[in-house]
Tab-separated table of C-alpha atoms in Angstrom:
chain	number	residue	atom	x	y	z
A	1	MET	CA	33.103	-33.424	254.389
A	2	ASP	CA	36.279	-32.382	252.599
A	3	PHE	CA	36.283	-29.107	254.495
A	4	LEU	CA	36.039	-30.892	257.851
A	5	SER	CA	38.692	-33.386	256.895
A	6	ASN	CA	40.991	-30.629	255.747
A	7	LEU	CA	40.446	-28.717	259.042
A	8	ALA	CA	41.164	-31.952	260.922
A	9	LEU	CA	44.441	-32.291	258.980
A	10	GLY	CA	45.305	-28.641	259.718
A	11	PHE	CA	44.683	-28.970	263.445
A	12	SER	CA	46.610	-32.229	263.672
A	13	THR	CA	49.507	-30.518	261.968
A	14	ALA	CA	49.361	-27.294	264.016
A	15	SER	CA	48.816	-29.062	267.339
A	16	SER	CA	52.028	-31.071	267.203
A	17	ILE	CA	54.430	-30.250	270.045
A	18	GLU	CA	56.948	-28.695	267.690
A	19	ASN	CA	54.477	-26.517	265.887
A	20	LEU	CA	52.716	-25.420	269.078
A	21	PHE	CA	56.094	-24.352	270.419
A	22	PHE	CA	56.917	-22.278	267.350
A	23	CYS	CA	53.404	-20.825	267.304
A	24	LEU	CA	53.907	-19.743	270.925
A	25	ILE	CA	57.355	-18.267	270.073
A	26	GLY	CA	55.813	-16.382	267.145
A	27	VAL	CA	52.936	-14.803	269.035
A	28	LEU	CA	55.175	-13.859	272.009
A	29	LEU	CA	57.776	-12.313	269.684
A	30	GLY	CA	55.009	-10.578	267.753
A	31	THR	CA	53.541	-9.096	270.895
A	32	LEU	CA	57.004	-8.088	272.057
A	33	ILE	CA	57.903	-6.199	268.894
A	34	GLY	CA	54.413	-4.693	268.799
A	35	VAL	CA	54.967	-3.388	272.319
A	36	LEU	CA	58.375	-1.888	271.582
A	37	PRO	CA	57.695	1.123	269.345
A	38	GLY	CA	59.753	1.531	266.210
A	39	ILE	CA	60.660	-2.053	265.327
A	40	GLY	CA	57.573	-3.419	263.599
A	41	ALA	CA	56.521	-6.794	262.261
A	42	THR	CA	58.014	-6.245	258.810
A	43	ALA	CA	61.526	-5.494	260.141
A	44	THR	CA	61.354	-8.292	262.676
A	45	ILE	CA	60.256	-10.946	260.200
A	46	ALA	CA	62.932	-9.749	257.838
A	47	MET	CA	65.565	-10.205	260.555
A	48	LEU	CA	64.296	-13.679	261.514
A	49	LEU	CA	64.159	-15.062	257.964
A	50	PRO	CA	67.683	-16.579	258.252
A	51	ILE	CA	66.620	-18.555	261.294
A	52	THR	CA	63.646	-20.111	259.464
A	53	PHE	CA	66.057	-21.626	256.940
A	54	GLN	CA	66.995	-24.231	259.650
A	55	LEU	CA	63.355	-25.082	260.515
A	56	GLU	CA	60.729	-27.289	258.940
A	57	PRO	CA	58.607	-25.312	256.417
A	58	VAL	CA	55.383	-25.623	258.399
A	59	SER	CA	57.041	-24.587	261.673
A	60	SER	CA	58.775	-21.625	260.155
A	61	LEU	CA	55.654	-20.264	258.425
A	62	ILE	CA	53.504	-20.791	261.533
A	63	MET	CA	56.061	-18.831	263.571
A	64	LEU	CA	56.269	-15.999	261.050
A	65	ALA	CA	52.481	-15.791	260.797
A	66	GLY	CA	52.282	-15.675	264.612
A	67	ILE	CA	54.706	-12.738	264.626
A	68	TYR	CA	52.536	-10.795	262.180
A	69	TYR	CA	49.148	-11.106	263.857
A	70	GLY	CA	50.754	-11.076	267.350
A	71	ALA	CA	52.184	-7.613	266.529
A	72	GLN	CA	48.671	-6.329	265.959
A	73	TYR	CA	47.887	-7.243	269.580
A	74	GLY	CA	51.082	-5.781	271.005
A	75	GLY	CA	50.838	-2.506	269.115
A	76	SER	CA	47.682	-1.610	271.090
A	77	THR	CA	49.542	-1.803	274.409
A	78	THR	CA	51.896	1.115	273.701
A	79	ALA	CA	49.135	3.013	271.945
A	80	ILE	CA	46.980	2.890	275.090
A	81	LEU	CA	49.668	3.309	277.719
A	82	ILE	CA	52.112	5.832	276.232
A	83	ASN	CA	50.173	7.231	273.242
A	84	MET	CA	52.809	5.785	270.879
A	85	PRO	CA	51.543	3.068	268.519
A	86	GLY	CA	53.818	0.005	268.333
A	87	GLU	CA	52.308	-0.719	264.925
A	88	SER	CA	51.039	1.629	262.249
A	89	SER	CA	47.627	-0.074	262.369
A	90	SER	CA	47.358	0.828	266.097
A	91	ALA	CA	47.691	4.557	265.458
A	92	VAL	CA	43.905	5.031	265.586
A	93	THR	CA	43.665	3.064	268.849
A	94	ALA	CA	45.858	5.628	270.547
A	95	ILE	CA	43.269	8.385	270.040
A	96	ASP	CA	40.670	6.999	272.466
A	97	GLY	CA	42.708	4.230	274.194
A	98	TYR	CA	45.141	6.749	275.659
A	99	GLN	CA	42.295	8.934	276.832
A	100	MET	CA	40.701	5.921	278.592
A	101	ALA	CA	44.082	5.281	280.260
A	102	ARG	CA	44.239	8.899	281.444
A	103	LYS	CA	40.861	8.352	283.089
A	104	GLY	CA	42.175	5.361	285.012
A	105	ARG	CA	40.675	2.787	282.628
A	106	ALA	CA	43.799	1.476	280.969
A	107	GLY	CA	43.048	-2.086	282.042
A	108	ALA	CA	39.623	-2.013	280.480
A	109	ALA	CA	40.979	-0.483	277.281
A	110	LEU	CA	43.622	-3.228	276.957
A	111	SER	CA	41.026	-5.969	277.616
A	112	ILE	CA	38.587	-4.472	275.068
A	113	ALA	CA	41.396	-4.384	272.517
A	114	ALA	CA	42.427	-7.963	273.239
A	115	LEU	CA	38.911	-9.426	273.259
A	116	GLY	CA	37.927	-7.563	270.070
A	117	SER	CA	41.113	-8.756	268.333
A	118	PHE	CA	40.453	-12.329	269.426
A	119	PHE	CA	36.923	-12.363	268.093
A	120	ALA	CA	37.835	-10.685	264.794
A	121	GLY	CA	40.888	-12.941	264.362
A	122	SER	CA	38.813	-16.074	264.941
A	123	VAL	CA	36.076	-15.043	262.477
A	124	SER	CA	38.454	-13.853	259.773
A	125	THR	CA	40.492	-17.094	260.080
A	126	PHE	CA	37.261	-18.969	259.499
A	127	LEU	CA	36.735	-16.882	256.346
A	128	VAL	CA	40.257	-17.803	255.216
A	129	ALA	CA	39.387	-21.473	255.651
A	130	ILE	CA	36.093	-21.019	253.763
A	131	PHE	CA	37.248	-18.935	250.804
A	132	ALA	CA	40.841	-20.155	250.255
A	133	PRO	CA	39.962	-23.588	248.745
A	134	PRO	CA	37.520	-22.318	246.050
A	135	LEU	CA	39.859	-19.486	245.133
A	136	THR	CA	42.645	-22.022	244.843
A	137	ALA	CA	40.554	-24.151	242.567
A	138	ILE	CA	39.905	-21.144	240.314
A	139	ALA	CA	43.608	-20.188	240.335
A	140	LEU	CA	44.491	-23.699	239.148
A	141	GLN	CA	42.793	-22.779	235.869
A	142	PHE	CA	45.203	-19.919	235.306
A	143	GLY	CA	47.848	-20.064	232.625
A	144	SER	CA	51.014	-18.022	232.226
A	145	ALA	CA	49.146	-15.106	230.667
A	146	GLU	CA	46.651	-14.989	233.571
A	147	TYR	CA	49.439	-15.110	236.152
A	148	PHE	CA	51.300	-12.324	234.444
A	149	SER	CA	48.142	-10.113	234.410
A	150	LEU	CA	47.336	-11.047	238.041
A	151	MET	CA	50.807	-9.904	239.163
A	152	ILE	CA	50.381	-6.640	237.237
A	153	VAL	CA	47.150	-6.068	239.257
A	154	GLY	CA	49.054	-6.805	242.467
A	155	LEU	CA	51.835	-4.345	241.674
A	156	VAL	CA	49.398	-1.626	240.498
A	157	SER	CA	47.325	-2.092	243.631
A	158	SER	CA	50.404	-1.688	245.853
A	159	ILE	CA	51.074	1.582	244.020
A	160	ALA	CA	47.462	2.693	244.573
A	161	LEU	CA	47.517	1.976	248.270
A	162	ALA	CA	50.997	3.352	249.012
A	163	HIS	CA	51.223	6.691	250.752
A	164	GLY	CA	52.253	9.901	249.111
A	165	SER	CA	53.377	10.387	245.533
A	166	VAL	CA	52.091	7.907	242.933
A	167	ILE	CA	55.182	8.588	240.801
A	168	LYS	CA	57.480	7.706	243.683
A	169	ALA	CA	55.567	4.498	244.352
A	170	LEU	CA	55.686	3.607	240.689
A	171	ALA	CA	59.452	4.262	240.738
A	172	MET	CA	59.887	1.963	243.742
A	173	VAL	CA	58.052	-0.857	241.970
A	174	ALA	CA	60.290	-0.361	238.853
A	175	LEU	CA	63.407	-0.378	241.028
A	176	GLY	CA	62.258	-3.609	242.690
A	177	LEU	CA	61.669	-5.227	239.328
A	178	LEU	CA	65.157	-4.220	238.169
A	179	LEU	CA	66.745	-5.677	241.311
A	180	GLY	CA	64.888	-8.881	240.530
A	181	LEU	CA	66.708	-9.140	237.190
A	182	VAL	CA	70.112	-9.554	238.878
A	183	GLY	CA	71.420	-13.121	238.367
A	184	THR	CA	71.381	-15.704	235.649
A	185	ASP	CA	68.839	-15.596	232.849
A	186	ILE	CA	66.508	-18.584	233.369
A	187	TYR	CA	66.313	-19.422	229.660
A	188	THR	CA	69.720	-18.557	228.199
A	189	GLY	CA	71.969	-19.048	231.318
A	190	THR	CA	73.612	-15.642	230.713
A	191	PRO	CA	74.674	-13.597	233.806
A	192	ARG	CA	72.795	-10.302	234.103
A	193	PHE	CA	73.811	-7.238	236.161
A	194	THR	CA	76.063	-9.274	238.414
A	195	LEU	CA	78.962	-6.751	238.077
A	196	GLY	CA	81.243	-9.752	237.552
A	197	ILE	CA	80.660	-11.022	241.098
A	198	ARG	CA	80.189	-14.789	241.027
A	199	GLU	CA	78.256	-14.808	244.287
A	200	TYR	CA	75.446	-12.847	242.638
A	201	SER	CA	74.904	-15.344	239.799
A	202	ASP	CA	71.858	-16.681	241.657
A	203	GLY	CA	70.505	-13.198	242.162
A	204	LEU	CA	70.464	-10.901	245.139
A	205	ASN	CA	69.777	-12.627	248.434
A	206	PHE	CA	66.153	-11.872	249.371
A	207	VAL	CA	66.980	-12.018	253.082
A	208	ALA	CA	69.824	-9.525	252.683
A	209	VAL	CA	67.631	-7.081	250.726
A	210	ALA	CA	64.717	-7.379	253.165
A	211	VAL	CA	66.833	-7.058	256.304
A	212	GLY	CA	68.655	-4.033	254.824
A	213	VAL	CA	65.661	-2.164	253.439
A	214	PHE	CA	63.393	-2.789	256.441
A	215	GLY	CA	65.548	-3.829	259.390
A	216	ILE	CA	68.680	-1.677	259.204
A	217	ALA	CA	66.869	1.286	257.661
A	218	GLU	CA	64.288	1.164	260.494
A	219	ILE	CA	67.066	1.087	263.091
A	220	LEU	CA	68.719	4.165	261.526
A	221	ARG	CA	65.404	6.022	261.396
A	222	ASN	CA	64.599	5.156	265.003
A	223	LEU	CA	68.010	6.315	266.254
A	224	GLU	CA	67.426	9.649	264.522
A	225	ASN	CA	63.919	10.047	265.967
A	226	GLU	CA	64.373	8.426	269.360
A	227	LYS	CA	61.832	9.860	271.791
A	228	THR	CA	61.746	9.757	275.543
A	229	ARG	CA	58.999	7.439	276.655
A	230	SER	CA	57.031	8.337	279.762
A	231	LEU	CA	54.689	5.693	281.034
A	232	LEU	CA	51.279	6.865	282.126
A	233	MET	CA	51.208	4.328	284.976
A	234	ALA	CA	53.507	1.752	286.442
A	235	LYS	CA	50.728	-0.688	287.316
A	236	VAL	CA	47.622	-1.581	285.329
A	237	SER	CA	44.534	-2.693	287.217
A	238	GLY	CA	40.860	-3.304	286.489
A	239	LEU	CA	41.383	-5.589	283.497
A	240	LEU	CA	37.809	-6.876	283.420
A	241	PRO	CA	35.412	-4.734	281.343
A	242	THR	CA	32.041	-3.884	282.898
A	243	ARG	CA	28.698	-5.081	281.557
A	244	ASP	CA	28.152	-1.618	280.061
A	245	ASP	CA	31.567	-1.857	278.336
A	246	PHE	CA	30.548	-5.157	276.781
A	247	ARG	CA	27.288	-3.697	275.546
A	248	LYS	CA	29.105	-0.742	273.956
A	249	MET	CA	31.772	-2.873	272.281
A	250	VAL	CA	29.606	-5.581	270.625
A	251	ALA	CA	28.478	-3.620	267.569
A	252	PRO	CA	31.836	-1.941	266.892
A	253	VAL	CA	33.624	-5.297	267.105
A	254	LEU	CA	31.172	-6.823	264.602
A	255	ARG	CA	31.456	-3.927	262.185
A	256	GLY	CA	35.267	-3.823	262.583
A	257	THR	CA	35.455	-7.551	261.815
A	258	VAL	CA	33.488	-7.137	258.613
A	259	ILE	CA	35.487	-4.056	257.474
A	260	GLY	CA	38.823	-5.610	258.319
A	261	SER	CA	38.008	-8.955	256.669
A	262	ALA	CA	37.085	-7.195	253.388
A	263	LEU	CA	39.934	-4.680	253.290
A	264	GLY	CA	42.654	-7.082	254.488
A	265	ILE	CA	42.518	-8.870	251.120
A	266	LEU	CA	43.522	-5.680	249.223
A	267	PRO	CA	47.211	-5.332	248.368
A	268	GLY	CA	49.158	-2.506	250.060
A	269	GLY	CA	48.357	-2.651	253.726
A	270	GLY	CA	44.818	-3.758	254.478
A	271	ALA	CA	45.239	-3.810	258.297
A	272	ILE	CA	46.215	-0.165	258.382
A	273	LEU	CA	43.480	0.835	255.981
A	274	ALA	CA	40.938	-1.232	257.936
A	275	SER	CA	41.654	0.440	261.264
A	276	PHE	CA	41.253	3.912	259.863
A	277	ALA	CA	38.078	2.962	257.965
A	278	SER	CA	36.598	1.345	261.077
A	279	TYR	CA	37.226	4.420	263.213
A	280	THR	CA	35.573	6.640	260.568
A	281	VAL	CA	32.544	4.350	260.385
A	282	GLU	CA	32.153	4.187	264.197
A	283	LYS	CA	32.294	7.961	264.500
A	284	ARG	CA	29.623	8.408	261.817
A	285	VAL	CA	27.168	5.805	263.141
A	286	SER	CA	27.565	6.862	266.828
A	287	ASP	CA	24.821	8.739	268.600
A	288	LYS	CA	27.508	10.681	270.487
A	289	PRO	CA	30.285	11.445	268.010
A	290	GLU	CA	31.611	14.118	270.363
A	291	GLU	CA	32.819	11.312	272.653
A	292	PHE	CA	35.399	10.194	270.089
A	293	GLY	CA	38.828	11.525	271.062
A	294	GLN	CA	37.728	11.628	274.692
A	295	GLY	CA	37.867	7.928	275.475
A	296	ALA	CA	35.102	6.279	273.457
A	297	ILE	CA	35.029	2.507	273.803
A	298	ALA	CA	33.921	2.111	270.131
A	299	GLY	CA	37.068	4.005	269.160
A	300	VAL	CA	39.159	1.177	270.661
A	301	ALA	CA	36.987	-1.865	269.922
A	302	GLY	CA	36.313	-1.152	266.272
A	303	PRO	CA	39.775	-0.349	264.927
A	304	GLU	CA	41.460	-3.097	266.990
A	305	SER	CA	39.051	-5.688	265.623
A	306	ALA	CA	39.454	-4.334	262.099
A	307	ASN	CA	43.287	-4.377	262.091
A	308	ASN	CA	43.444	-7.974	263.398
A	309	ALA	CA	40.793	-9.173	260.932
A	310	GLY	CA	42.750	-7.422	258.108
A	311	ALA	CA	45.944	-9.134	259.211
A	312	GLN	CA	44.363	-12.563	259.010
A	313	THR	CA	42.522	-12.193	255.674
A	314	SER	CA	45.685	-10.830	253.987
A	315	PHE	CA	46.706	-14.509	253.963
A	316	ILE	CA	44.005	-15.351	251.399
A	317	PRO	CA	45.808	-13.936	248.291
A	318	LEU	CA	49.083	-15.359	249.620
A	319	LEU	CA	47.808	-18.870	250.086
A	320	THR	CA	45.554	-19.036	247.019
A	321	LEU	CA	47.367	-17.011	244.357
A	322	GLY	CA	50.885	-16.595	245.691
A	323	ILE	CA	50.417	-12.793	245.562
A	324	PRO	CA	51.489	-10.788	248.627
A	325	ALA	CA	48.885	-8.275	249.984
A	326	ASN	CA	51.523	-6.320	251.973
A	327	PRO	CA	55.227	-6.317	252.737
A	328	VAL	CA	54.869	-8.957	255.482
A	329	MET	CA	53.189	-11.313	253.014
A	330	ALA	CA	56.034	-10.626	250.578
A	331	LEU	CA	58.451	-11.762	253.311
A	332	MET	CA	56.299	-14.863	253.821
A	333	ILE	CA	56.706	-15.622	250.103
A	334	GLY	CA	60.436	-15.178	250.572
A	335	ALA	CA	60.357	-17.684	253.479
A	336	MET	CA	58.480	-20.221	251.256
A	337	ILE	CA	61.016	-19.768	248.427
A	338	ILE	CA	63.899	-20.201	250.903
A	339	GLN	CA	62.284	-23.536	251.887
A	340	GLY	CA	61.980	-24.610	248.251
A	341	ILE	CA	58.174	-24.094	248.095
A	342	VAL	CA	56.741	-22.427	244.998
A	343	PRO	CA	54.071	-19.954	246.172
A	344	GLY	CA	50.673	-20.264	244.485
A	345	PRO	CA	47.591	-22.476	244.281
A	346	ASN	CA	49.627	-25.660	243.951
A	347	VAL	CA	50.595	-25.398	247.627
A	348	ALA	CA	47.074	-26.396	248.696
A	349	THR	CA	47.100	-29.557	246.499
A	350	GLU	CA	50.756	-30.520	246.787
A	351	GLN	CA	51.292	-29.689	250.477
A	352	PRO	CA	47.854	-29.726	252.124
A	353	ALA	CA	49.334	-30.271	255.583
A	354	LEU	CA	51.294	-26.988	255.318
A	355	PHE	CA	48.361	-25.095	253.778
A	356	TRP	CA	45.775	-26.130	256.335
A	357	GLY	CA	48.319	-26.237	259.208
A	358	ILE	CA	48.978	-22.483	258.736
A	359	ILE	CA	45.205	-21.770	258.791
A	360	ALA	CA	44.592	-23.911	261.895
A	361	SER	CA	47.532	-22.332	263.663
A	362	MET	CA	45.834	-18.904	263.412
A	363	TRP	CA	43.010	-20.078	265.708
A	364	ILE	CA	45.483	-21.595	268.119
A	365	GLY	CA	47.673	-18.500	268.013
A	366	ASN	CA	44.761	-16.140	268.596
A	367	LEU	CA	43.710	-18.182	271.631
A	368	MET	CA	47.296	-18.126	272.945
A	369	LEU	CA	47.357	-14.339	272.566
A	370	VAL	CA	44.259	-13.630	274.519
A	371	VAL	CA	45.236	-16.093	277.270
A	372	LEU	CA	48.847	-14.862	277.560
A	373	ASN	CA	48.652	-11.161	276.870
A	374	LEU	CA	46.460	-9.939	279.684
A	375	PRO	CA	48.487	-11.702	282.477
A	376	LEU	CA	51.742	-10.442	280.848
A	377	ILE	CA	50.749	-6.763	280.663
A	378	GLY	CA	52.906	-6.024	283.714
A	379	LEU	CA	55.936	-7.451	281.881
A	380	TRP	CA	55.209	-5.402	278.713
A	381	VAL	CA	54.970	-2.275	280.822
A	382	LYS	CA	58.485	-2.907	282.230
A	383	LEU	CA	59.863	-3.528	278.778
A	384	LEU	CA	58.697	-0.109	277.658
A	385	THR	CA	61.307	1.462	279.938
A	386	ILE	CA	64.241	-0.042	277.933
A	387	PRO	CA	65.978	2.772	275.988
A	388	TYR	CA	66.388	2.184	272.240
A	389	TYR	CA	70.149	2.794	272.272
A	390	VAL	CA	70.460	-0.373	274.331
A	391	LEU	CA	68.338	-2.460	271.905
A	392	PHE	CA	69.752	-1.473	268.539
A	393	PRO	CA	73.333	-2.951	268.866
A	394	ILE	CA	71.781	-6.307	269.865
A	395	ILE	CA	69.326	-6.185	266.958
A	396	MET	CA	72.062	-5.319	264.443
A	397	ALA	CA	74.306	-8.136	265.722
A	398	PHE	CA	71.536	-10.677	265.299
A	399	CYS	CA	70.742	-9.332	261.826
A	400	SER	CA	74.335	-9.769	260.700
A	401	ILE	CA	74.748	-13.240	262.182
A	402	GLY	CA	71.422	-14.374	260.742
A	403	VAL	CA	72.036	-13.161	257.180
A	404	TYR	CA	75.576	-14.607	257.076
A	405	SER	CA	74.312	-18.014	258.367
A	406	VAL	CA	72.041	-18.526	255.322
A	407	ASN	CA	74.752	-18.866	252.694
A	408	SER	CA	77.937	-18.135	254.678
A	409	ASN	CA	78.537	-15.441	252.077
A	410	VAL	CA	80.316	-12.239	253.121
A	411	TYR	CA	78.811	-10.394	250.126
A	412	ASP	CA	75.422	-10.765	251.728
A	413	LEU	CA	76.673	-8.625	254.668
A	414	PHE	CA	77.776	-5.959	252.218
A	415	ALA	CA	74.319	-6.152	250.601
A	416	VAL	CA	72.673	-5.702	254.004
A	417	ALA	CA	74.731	-2.557	254.682
A	418	PHE	CA	74.178	-1.215	251.180
A	419	PHE	CA	70.387	-1.768	251.162
A	420	GLY	CA	70.186	-0.471	254.747
A	421	LEU	CA	71.578	2.838	253.552
A	422	ILE	CA	69.342	2.713	250.433
A	423	GLY	CA	66.269	2.086	252.663
A	424	TYR	CA	67.217	5.013	254.923
A	425	VAL	CA	67.692	7.330	251.920
A	426	LEU	CA	64.302	6.226	250.554
A	427	VAL	CA	62.680	7.137	253.872
A	428	LYS	CA	64.307	10.554	253.809
A	429	LEU	CA	63.119	11.089	250.219
A	430	ARG	CA	59.570	10.130	251.357
A	431	CYS	CA	59.551	7.008	249.246
A	432	GLU	CA	57.907	3.898	250.657
A	433	PRO	CA	60.169	0.816	250.440
A	434	ALA	CA	57.165	-1.604	250.508
A	435	PRO	CA	56.466	-1.385	246.713
A	436	LEU	CA	60.179	-1.980	246.076
A	437	LEU	CA	60.045	-5.263	248.028
A	438	LEU	CA	56.844	-6.351	246.298
A	439	GLY	CA	58.493	-5.603	242.898
A	440	PHE	CA	61.622	-7.491	243.900
A	441	VAL	CA	59.599	-10.558	245.026
A	442	LEU	CA	57.231	-10.612	242.075
A	443	GLY	CA	59.792	-9.526	239.481
A	444	PRO	CA	61.279	-12.944	238.653
A	445	LEU	CA	57.821	-14.614	238.610
A	446	LEU	CA	56.487	-11.769	236.412
A	447	GLU	CA	59.339	-12.225	233.941
A	448	GLU	CA	59.032	-16.024	233.902
A	449	ASN	CA	55.295	-15.955	233.202
A	450	LEU	CA	55.668	-13.200	230.595
A	451	ARG	CA	58.292	-15.135	228.609
A	452	ARG	CA	56.505	-18.432	228.941
A	453	ALA	CA	53.248	-16.912	227.697
A	454	MET	CA	55.053	-15.405	224.764
A	455	ILE	CA	56.735	-18.749	223.892
A	456	LEU	CA	53.392	-20.604	224.063
A	457	SER	CA	51.746	-17.989	221.867
A	458	ARG	CA	54.665	-18.054	219.389
A	459	GLY	CA	55.541	-14.453	220.174
A	460	ASP	CA	52.017	-13.045	219.797
A	461	PRO	CA	51.518	-10.264	222.464
A	462	THR	CA	47.775	-10.223	221.886
A	463	THR	CA	47.544	-13.458	223.926
A	464	PHE	CA	47.230	-11.266	227.070
A	465	PHE	CA	44.142	-9.542	225.615
A	466	THR	CA	42.420	-12.411	223.793
A	467	ARG	CA	42.262	-14.608	226.886
A	468	PRO	CA	39.206	-13.389	228.877
A	469	ILE	CA	40.571	-13.663	232.410
A	470	SER	CA	43.859	-12.063	231.489
A	471	ALA	CA	42.198	-9.224	229.613
A	472	THR	CA	39.832	-8.593	232.559
A	473	LEU	CA	42.729	-8.411	234.998
A	474	LEU	CA	44.647	-5.982	232.782
A	475	LEU	CA	41.566	-3.755	232.496
A	476	ILE	CA	41.245	-3.731	236.303
A	477	ALA	CA	44.938	-2.753	236.586
A	478	LEU	CA	44.471	0.009	234.037
A	479	ALA	CA	41.341	1.302	235.791
A	480	VAL	CA	43.131	1.408	239.176
A	481	LEU	CA	46.074	3.235	237.679
A	482	VAL	CA	43.849	5.839	235.990
A	483	ILE	CA	41.920	6.405	239.288
A	484	VAL	CA	45.088	7.056	241.317
A	485	PHE	CA	46.297	9.626	238.751
A	486	LEU	CA	43.048	11.614	238.998
A	487	PRO	CA	43.801	15.108	240.457
A	488	SER	CA	41.300	14.771	243.276
A	489	VAL	CA	42.653	11.437	244.369
A	490	ARG	CA	46.267	12.585	244.214
A	491	LYS	CA	45.405	15.615	246.312
A	492	LYS	CA	43.753	13.479	248.945
A	493	ARG	CA	46.762	11.080	249.091
A	494	ASP	CA	49.090	14.079	249.647
A	495	GLU	CA	46.866	15.431	252.414
A	496	VAL	CA	46.752	12.093	254.235
A	497	PHE	CA	50.545	11.710	253.897
A	498	GLN	CA	51.138	15.150	255.339
A	499	GLU	CA	48.803	14.468	258.267
A	500	GLU	CA	50.710	11.217	259.064
A	501	ASP	CA	54.008	13.091	259.037
């Protein structure tokens, strides 16, 4: 009964006129940035964080969530029509989706992707609703030592699932942790690493860092690598899949939903990992593996279902533990902190309307996406003709205005420019900025729980190993770190990184 009453509370919150409006704005913006290659959900959410400061907490988080899973839908449009994934998780969809489009079946491919994503999103949202409350109840038993160990697991997992060099990923986490130290010491009140600048006494502005590292750096990278886009067709027709199409897509959609739901919980980018894993599974279980790469329906239905399911279940560690599973979830934590909400299991008990409202809004948002996206395909096709050099000045202007509006602090604009250059340099050095952002978000919480645990244990460091849950989490972190340093695993990571380049 509690489950049903909580869902009723969630739907009553999410179905208010204001929240429905922001959910609609979120999914439309998400689809738009998914359609336009090179922008991405992470950069867009980073740019929009200043706007959410003026909104109600529930409305802002519903909108940001809609942008994230909406981008998974939109990314498939460019992957299918111009063989250029709007989102990294749609890269696999381009393999067979584009071939279907070349054979005159672009409409069917887009419909299969949308329907598969809708089903997977609905099922995985149900899983979030089922598993989030018991996990929250368990998390409420955690003390400072357990939270410290849990955050170590999250940071180590982000290193394990980052692309390329393990050492570089580890360095990015360390840099993020150091940036999190800037500000005033929470226990002594002593300024740290502020360079004598009073405006940094509260620490670096999360919005400025996120917009710089992801937004500005992404703009610079796209300007350098701007490609001429050539649409395969100006008009898409035949949107309704045939009966045979439905028969071929059912099993891949079910398998993709299961794979995505499981992998989405993992830190580091579950939606991307899920789409690649789903494509591999579909090719192996297929009776006709030679069709893959030539326009196989399973090659579109499976990965699209997997990446959307992964996007939804990545909210589980965010809502239950306050641990981000990927950079977008780190930005969501930033949005919660901006609103004065402490991320973690207490959100479910102290603000149940927000907790269940976000979950219920995912069902509503997924329904909006499947209803709106197919009729709007013609509009998305036209938007693909807009050159990037027209878009980037507008994007940069909104970034600057938004960041300045949060604190009316000119130093935040300097920080955006500085971290934009830092983010661009990191990309050129083949260092992923995602672990840096995770380290920056978790750093202050990690330090706070470390010091609190040491105070409670009277300075005894063995408290992290004598408490069973904490010791288990630290052993898991150590095991993951040992595995990623194995020569065979490092070699495989390097090969995958080179293939993506």
